[in-house]
Each structure stands twice: as C-alpha cells, then as structure tokens.
Coordinates of C-alpha atoms in Angstrom, one line a residue:
M1286 CA -53.5 -30.9 -55.4
S1287 CA -54.7 -28.6 -58.2
K1288 CA -54.4 -24.8 -57.8
S1289 CA -58.1 -24.4 -58.1
T1290 CA -58.8 -26.9 -55.3
E1291 CA -56.2 -25.2 -53.1
E1292 CA -57.7 -21.7 -53.7
L1293 CA -61.1 -23.1 -53.0
L1294 CA -60.1 -24.6 -49.7
L1295 CA -58.1 -21.5 -48.6
N1296 CA -61.1 -19.3 -49.4
S1297 CA -63.4 -21.6 -47.5
V1298 CA -61.3 -21.4 -44.4
E1299 CA -61.5 -17.6 -44.4
S1300 CA -65.1 -17.2 -45.4
A1301 CA -66.9 -20.4 -44.6
S1302 CA -69.3 -18.6 -42.1
R1303 CA -69.9 -15.8 -44.5
R1304 CA -70.8 -18.1 -47.4
K1305 CA -72.6 -20.5 -45.0
I1306 CA -70.4 -23.4 -46.1
K1307 CA -69.4 -25.9 -43.5
I1308 CA -65.7 -26.8 -43.9
P1309 CA -66.2 -30.5 -43.0
D1310 CA -68.9 -30.9 -45.6
L1311 CA -66.7 -29.2 -48.2
L1312 CA -63.7 -31.4 -47.3
K1313 CA -65.9 -34.5 -47.5
E1314 CA -66.9 -33.6 -51.0
Q1315 CA -63.3 -32.9 -52.1
D1316 CA -62.0 -35.9 -50.2
S1317 CA -63.9 -38.4 -52.4
Q1318 CA -61.8 -37.2 -55.3
N1319 CA -58.5 -35.9 -54.0
K1320 CA -58.2 -37.3 -50.5
I1321 CA -57.7 -33.9 -48.9
E1322 CA -57.3 -33.4 -45.2
L1323 CA -57.5 -30.3 -43.0
R1324 CA -55.5 -30.3 -39.8
E1325 CA -55.0 -28.0 -36.9
D1326 CA -51.5 -27.5 -35.8
L1327 CA -52.0 -27.3 -32.0
K1328 CA -48.4 -26.5 -31.5
S1329 CA -48.9 -23.2 -33.4
L1330 CA -51.6 -21.9 -31.1
R1331 CA -51.4 -18.1 -30.5
G1332 CA -54.4 -17.5 -28.3
L1333 CA -57.4 -18.2 -30.4
A1334 CA -55.4 -18.2 -33.6
V1335 CA -54.1 -21.5 -35.0
S1336 CA -52.3 -22.7 -38.1
L1337 CA -54.5 -24.7 -40.4
E1338 CA -52.7 -27.2 -42.7
I1339 CA -54.3 -28.5 -45.9
I1340 CA -52.8 -31.8 -47.1
C1341 CA -53.4 -33.6 -50.4
H1342 CA -52.7 -37.3 -49.9
N1343 CA -52.7 -37.8 -53.7
C1344 CA -49.7 -35.6 -54.5
E1345 CA -48.4 -35.3 -50.9
E1346 CA -48.4 -31.5 -51.2
S1347 CA -49.5 -29.3 -48.4
T1348 CA -50.1 -25.6 -47.6
S1349 CA -50.9 -23.8 -44.3
T1350 CA -52.5 -20.6 -43.2
M1351 CA -53.3 -19.0 -39.9
S1352 CA -56.9 -18.8 -39.0
S1353 CA -56.7 -15.1 -38.3
K1354 CA -54.9 -12.1 -39.8
I1355 CA -52.4 -10.1 -38.0
S1356 CA -53.0 -6.4 -37.2
N1357 CA -50.5 -4.3 -35.2
K1358 CA -48.4 -7.4 -34.3
Y1359 CA -51.4 -9.2 -32.8
Y1360 CA -53.9 -11.6 -34.2
D1361 CA -57.3 -10.0 -35.0
V1362 CA -59.2 -12.8 -33.2
N1363 CA -57.3 -12.2 -30.0
L1364 CA -57.8 -8.4 -30.2
R1365 CA -61.5 -9.0 -30.7
L1366 CA -61.7 -11.3 -27.7
T1367 CA -59.9 -8.6 -25.5
Y1368 CA -62.2 -5.8 -26.7
G1369 CA -65.3 -8.0 -26.3
M1370 CA -64.4 -9.0 -22.7
R1371 CA -63.7 -5.4 -21.8
A1372 CA -66.9 -4.2 -23.4
I1373 CA -68.9 -6.4 -21.0
G1374 CA -66.8 -5.5 -18.0
K1375 CA -64.7 -8.7 -17.9
G1376 CA -61.0 -9.5 -18.1
G1377 CA -58.6 -12.4 -18.7
A1378 CA -60.1 -14.7 -16.1
A1379 CA -63.6 -14.5 -17.7
A1380 CA -62.0 -14.9 -21.1
R1381 CA -60.4 -18.2 -20.0
I1382 CA -63.7 -19.5 -18.6
F1383 CA -65.6 -18.4 -21.8
C1384 CA -63.1 -20.1 -24.1
G1385 CA -63.2 -23.3 -22.0
L1386 CA -67.0 -23.6 -22.0
M1387 CA -67.1 -22.8 -25.7
N1388 CA -64.5 -25.5 -26.5
L1389 CA -62.2 -22.9 -27.9
P1390 CA -58.4 -22.7 -27.6
P1391 CA -57.1 -21.0 -24.4
S1392 CA -57.3 -17.2 -24.5
P1393 CA -54.0 -15.3 -24.8
A1394 CA -51.8 -15.9 -21.7
K1395 CA -50.9 -12.2 -21.3
F1396 CA -54.4 -10.8 -21.8
E1397 CA -53.5 -7.3 -20.5
R1398 CA -50.7 -6.7 -23.0
H1399 CA -53.4 -5.7 -25.5
N1400 CA -54.4 -2.8 -23.3
S1401 CA -51.8 -0.3 -24.4
L1402 CA -52.8 -0.8 -28.0
F1403 CA -56.4 -0.2 -27.3
L1404 CA -55.6 2.8 -25.0
N1405 CA -53.8 4.6 -27.8
V1406 CA -56.6 4.0 -30.2
L1407 CA -59.4 4.8 -27.8
K1408 CA -57.6 8.0 -26.7
T1409 CA -57.6 9.3 -30.2
I1410 CA -61.2 8.4 -30.9
S1411 CA -62.6 9.6 -27.6
E1412 CA -60.8 13.0 -28.0
D1413 CA -62.2 13.4 -31.5
S1414 CA -65.7 12.6 -30.0
M1415 CA -65.3 15.1 -27.2
N1416 CA -64.0 17.8 -29.6
A1417 CA -67.0 17.3 -31.8
A1418 CA -69.3 17.5 -28.8
V1419 CA -67.7 20.8 -27.8
H1420 CA -68.1 22.2 -31.3
E1421 CA -71.8 21.1 -31.3
A1422 CA -72.4 22.7 -28.0
V1423 CA -70.8 26.0 -29.1
I1424 CA -73.0 26.1 -32.2
A1425 CA -76.1 25.4 -30.0
N1426 CA -75.0 28.3 -27.7
D1427 CA -75.1 30.8 -30.6
N1428 CA -71.5 30.2 -31.4
N1429 CA -70.5 31.4 -28.0
S1430 CA -67.6 29.3 -26.6
N1431 CA -68.6 30.1 -23.0
I1432 CA -70.8 27.0 -22.7
A1433 CA -72.4 25.7 -19.5
V1434 CA -71.1 22.4 -18.2
A1435 CA -72.0 19.9 -15.5
V1436 CA -69.1 18.4 -13.5
D1437 CA -69.3 15.3 -11.4
G1438 CA -67.0 12.7 -9.9
T1439 CA -67.5 9.0 -9.5
W1440 CA -65.4 6.4 -7.7
H1441 CA -64.6 2.8 -8.2
K1442 CA -65.8 1.8 -4.8
I1443 CA -68.6 3.0 -2.7
G1444 CA -67.7 5.2 0.3
Y1445 CA -65.0 7.2 -1.5
S1446 CA -62.3 4.8 -0.2
S1447 CA -61.1 3.8 -3.7
L1448 CA -57.8 5.0 -5.1
N1449 CA -59.4 5.1 -8.6
G1450 CA -62.0 7.6 -9.7
V1451 CA -63.2 9.6 -12.7
V1452 CA -64.2 13.2 -13.0
C1453 CA -66.3 14.1 -16.1
A1454 CA -67.7 17.3 -17.6
T1455 CA -70.8 17.1 -19.8
S1456 CA -72.3 19.9 -21.9
V1457 CA -75.6 21.3 -20.6
E1458 CA -76.5 22.1 -24.2
N1459 CA -76.3 18.6 -25.7
G1460 CA -75.6 16.3 -22.7
K1461 CA -72.5 14.9 -24.2
V1462 CA -69.2 14.3 -22.5
I1463 CA -66.7 17.0 -23.4
D1464 CA -63.9 16.2 -20.9
F1465 CA -62.9 13.6 -18.3
E1466 CA -60.0 12.7 -16.1
A1467 CA -59.2 9.3 -14.6
L1468 CA -57.7 9.8 -11.2
A1469 CA -55.5 7.6 -9.1
K1470 CA -56.1 9.5 -5.8
Y1471 CA -59.2 11.0 -4.1
C1472 CA -59.8 14.6 -5.1
S1473 CA -62.1 16.3 -2.7
S1474 CA -62.6 19.4 -4.9
C1475 CA -64.5 17.4 -7.5
K1476 CA -67.3 16.8 -4.9
E1477 CA -67.6 20.3 -3.6
K1478 CA -71.2 21.5 -3.8
D1479 CA -70.3 25.1 -4.5
L1480 CA -68.3 24.0 -7.6
L1481 CA -71.2 22.0 -8.9
K1482 CA -73.6 24.9 -8.4
K1483 CA -71.4 27.2 -10.4
C1484 CA -71.1 24.7 -13.3
L1485 CA -74.7 23.5 -13.3
R1486 CA -76.3 26.9 -13.6
G1487 CA -79.3 25.5 -11.8
R1488 CA -79.8 22.6 -14.2
T1489 CA -79.7 18.8 -13.5
Q1490 CA -76.8 16.4 -13.6
N1491 CA -78.7 13.6 -15.4
P1492 CA -76.1 13.3 -18.3
N1493 CA -73.3 12.9 -15.7
E1494 CA -75.2 10.2 -13.8
S1495 CA -75.9 8.4 -17.1
F1496 CA -72.3 8.5 -18.1
N1497 CA -71.2 7.3 -14.7
K1498 CA -73.5 4.3 -15.1
C1499 CA -72.0 3.6 -18.5
I1500 CA -68.5 3.6 -17.0
W1501 CA -69.3 1.1 -14.3
E1502 CA -71.1 -1.2 -16.7
L1503 CA -67.7 -1.6 -18.4
I1504 CA -65.8 -1.7 -15.2
P1505 CA -67.8 -3.4 -12.4
K1506 CA -67.3 -1.9 -9.0
T1507 CA -66.9 -5.3 -7.4
V1508 CA -63.6 -6.0 -9.2
F1509 CA -60.3 -4.1 -8.6
V1510 CA -58.7 -2.7 -11.7
G1511 CA -55.5 -0.7 -12.4
I1512 CA -55.5 2.8 -13.7
E1513 CA -54.9 1.7 -17.3
T1514 CA -57.9 -0.6 -17.3
L1515 CA -59.9 2.2 -15.8
K1516 CA -58.9 4.6 -18.6
F1517 CA -59.7 1.9 -21.1
G1518 CA -63.2 1.7 -19.8
V1519 CA -63.7 5.4 -19.5
M1520 CA -62.6 6.2 -23.0
D1521 CA -64.7 3.4 -24.4
A1522 CA -67.6 4.7 -22.4
V1523 CA -67.1 8.2 -23.9
I1524 CA -67.4 7.1 -27.5
C1525 CA -70.4 4.9 -26.8
F1526 CA -72.1 7.6 -24.7
N1527 CA -71.5 10.4 -27.2
D1528 CA -71.8 8.6 -30.5
G1529 CA -73.4 5.2 -29.8
Y1530 CA -72.1 1.7 -29.7
V1531 CA -71.6 1.8 -33.5
S1532 CA -68.6 4.1 -32.9
R1533 CA -66.7 1.0 -31.8
I1534 CA -66.4 0.3 -35.5
K1535 CA -63.8 3.2 -35.5
V1536 CA -61.7 1.2 -33.0
F1537 CA -61.5 -1.8 -35.3
E1538 CA -60.8 0.4 -38.3
A1539 CA -58.0 2.2 -36.4
L1540 CA -56.5 -1.2 -35.7
V1541 CA -56.8 -2.1 -39.4
I1542 CA -59.3 -4.8 -38.5
K1543 CA -62.3 -5.2 -40.8
P1544 CA -65.3 -5.1 -38.4
G1545 CA -67.5 -7.5 -40.5
Y1546 CA -71.2 -7.6 -41.2
N1547 CA -72.2 -9.3 -37.9
T1548 CA -70.2 -6.8 -35.8
E1549 CA -71.7 -3.8 -37.6
R1550 CA -75.2 -5.3 -37.4
A1551 CA -75.0 -6.2 -33.7
L1552 CA -73.8 -2.7 -32.8
L1553 CA -76.6 -1.0 -34.8
I1554 CA -79.2 -3.3 -33.1
I1555 CA -77.9 -2.4 -29.7
D1556 CA -78.0 1.4 -30.5
N1557 CA -81.6 1.1 -31.9
K1558 CA -82.7 -0.7 -28.7
R1559 CA -81.1 2.0 -26.6
I1560 CA -82.9 4.7 -28.5
F1561 CA -86.2 2.8 -28.3
E1562 CA -85.8 2.3 -24.6
A1563 CA -84.8 5.9 -24.0
E1564 CA -87.8 7.2 -26.0
R1565 CA -90.1 4.8 -24.1
I1566 CA -88.9 6.1 -20.8
V1567 CA -89.2 9.8 -22.0
N1568 CA -92.7 9.2 -23.2
K1569 CA -93.6 7.5 -19.9
V1570 CA -92.2 10.4 -17.9
S1571 CA -94.0 12.9 -20.1
L1572 CA -97.3 11.0 -19.8
E1573 CA -96.9 11.0 -16.0
A1574 CA -96.1 14.7 -16.0
R1575 CA -99.1 15.5 -18.1
N1576 CA -101.3 13.4 -15.9
K1577 CA -100.0 15.2 -12.8
R1578 CA -100.6 18.6 -14.4
S1579 CA -104.1 17.5 -15.5
L1580 CA -104.9 16.3 -12.0
K1581 CA -103.6 19.5 -10.5
R1582 CA -105.8 21.6 -12.8
K1583 CA -108.8 19.6 -11.8
M1584 CA -108.0 19.9 -8.1
D1585 CA -107.4 23.7 -8.5
K1586 CA -110.7 24.0 -10.3
Q1587 CA -112.5 22.0 -7.7
N1588 CA -111.1 24.0 -4.9
L1589 CA -112.0 27.2 -6.7
D1590 CA -115.6 26.0 -7.3
E1591 CA -115.9 25.1 -3.6
E1592 CA -114.7 28.6 -2.6
N1593 CA -117.2 30.2 -5.0
E1594 CA -120.2 28.2 -3.7
Y1595 CA -122.9 30.1 -1.8
Q1596 CA -122.4 30.3 1.9
A1597 CA -124.7 32.0 4.4
G1598 CA -123.6 35.5 5.1
K1599 CA -120.9 35.4 2.4
Y1600 CA -122.7 37.8 0.0

C-alpha cells in the first residue's frame, strides 16, 4: 500500500464527517485498485473507542489507529459521552440504553470513574466564573466590596428529607452565582427567614430560584445521586448560569479536547435560544405590567370623574 493511500485513509478516518466523505464510499473507490479493507478490532473496544485496522491485500501490509484520541488517560469520545449524559441529567444506565439504541459499542463499564476528572476541571472553571461575578458586582456597586447577596437553599428531594442539598449565594447587583456549597446533611440555618431578610435587603430571590432550577435540570430529583455527582452538577450549573452554555467549551479545553465545530455551534445556538426566550418573557411581563398600570390610571380617572360629577346639595 502506497504511503499516499495510507495517509489518505488515515485522514479520512479522523475527518470523514468534517469533509463529508463516507468511509465506505472511499474504500470502495480505493478497493477497485488496491484491494484495501477497513476492519474494526472488536477485541480492542475501550468504551466507544475502537481500533481501526487498514489492510492492503495487494502487499499484505496493514496499519491501525484508534478511532479516538486520548486526553488525561481517557479516550475523548468516552469523556464526551460522560459529559453529555451528565449535561442532560443522566448517568451510566442511560448511556448504555442510548448506545444500544444507536447501535454503538457499549458505553464505558465504569462510567463514574470519569467524575473525578471532571470535578477537578469544573471546580477550577466554576471558581473563576464566580470570582469574575464578584469583581463585576463590586464594580457595579461603585467599587464597594460590601455587596448585597441573596442566599437560598435547595434540596435533592421534596420535604427536606434528602441528605443532599445545595446552598447558593447570588449577587443582587448582577444576579450571578458568587458562591455555593454542596451539603451532605440538612442545614436548618440556610432556610431561616431572618437570615434571608438580612441578605436580600428587600429584593427578590429570582436569581436563586433560576439557579436552583438549573441545578435540578442537570440532576433530576427523582434519581438518587452521591455527593460527587451532586457537586458535578452544581459546578456545571454555575458556569452555564453565569456565562452561558458556551462556557462548557472551557471544560473541553481544560481536558485538552478540541471541542469541534458542531459542539461550539450547538452551544451557541442553545445560548441564543435562552436569551431569546428570556427577552420574550421579560417583554411579556413588561407589557402586562404596562397594561395593568394603564388600566389602573383609567380606573382612577373614572373614579375621580365620578366623584367630581354634580350631585344635589354638593355645591
């Protein structure tokens, strides 16, 4: 097998989807001249990663390559699967069903072993995001570090019976998360009304409720999870809540994984849809508020006119 043919096939394995070239069609074209065969070595399966062997039956030479690169001792495709499942609030069981229905190789047997790697990366990125949010809030508060915050607690299960919970603090100035703590036991002080009154300064807790919703979208309340999985979801929620879904690109970059065009595009589309929906809701609420104010003015004017109408003996 010539060197140029070998390079062509190896490049096609890595970038067939990017170049919109179907590997079977390419092999068929080459096979008519060189009798080239592409095989999957099923014994080499490492989760979704597999060894691809390219064989030239003319010269009996062969070469092989894994279908995915390795980053931080794990194959990129398996790390992507783990992060993808966690991002939609699912785990190893869902990954196995997904791979089965998609006719993919079985997902990694020890799905949770990737958690520690993501935890370290998400910890760094979420802390950077919260530090930036604090800096932004201080600037908005005339460079005064005595910023107002809203504190709230949320629990894995309804009724405060869960052993897992999260306490978060959001800035009143910009609505972003500036600190959080994932708890393994119930902490009654986080739900004290007096504490919340002191922190809120009379303002609403909408950012906290929005962040809580973001957490439990990543970690459904119907499924029990350990404290590490909880932290995984909370830190991922922090970066998405503060900086948008596109911030997940930083996670891939920290893992030395090239996000790719489709990943970047998908995250940008999700963020744009979130912004559009948020603006739509704000505009709807503003319109309803304006209509209420307008109706109130009309009613007040009508009542005033009725009071000023001539009545016998009034003047």
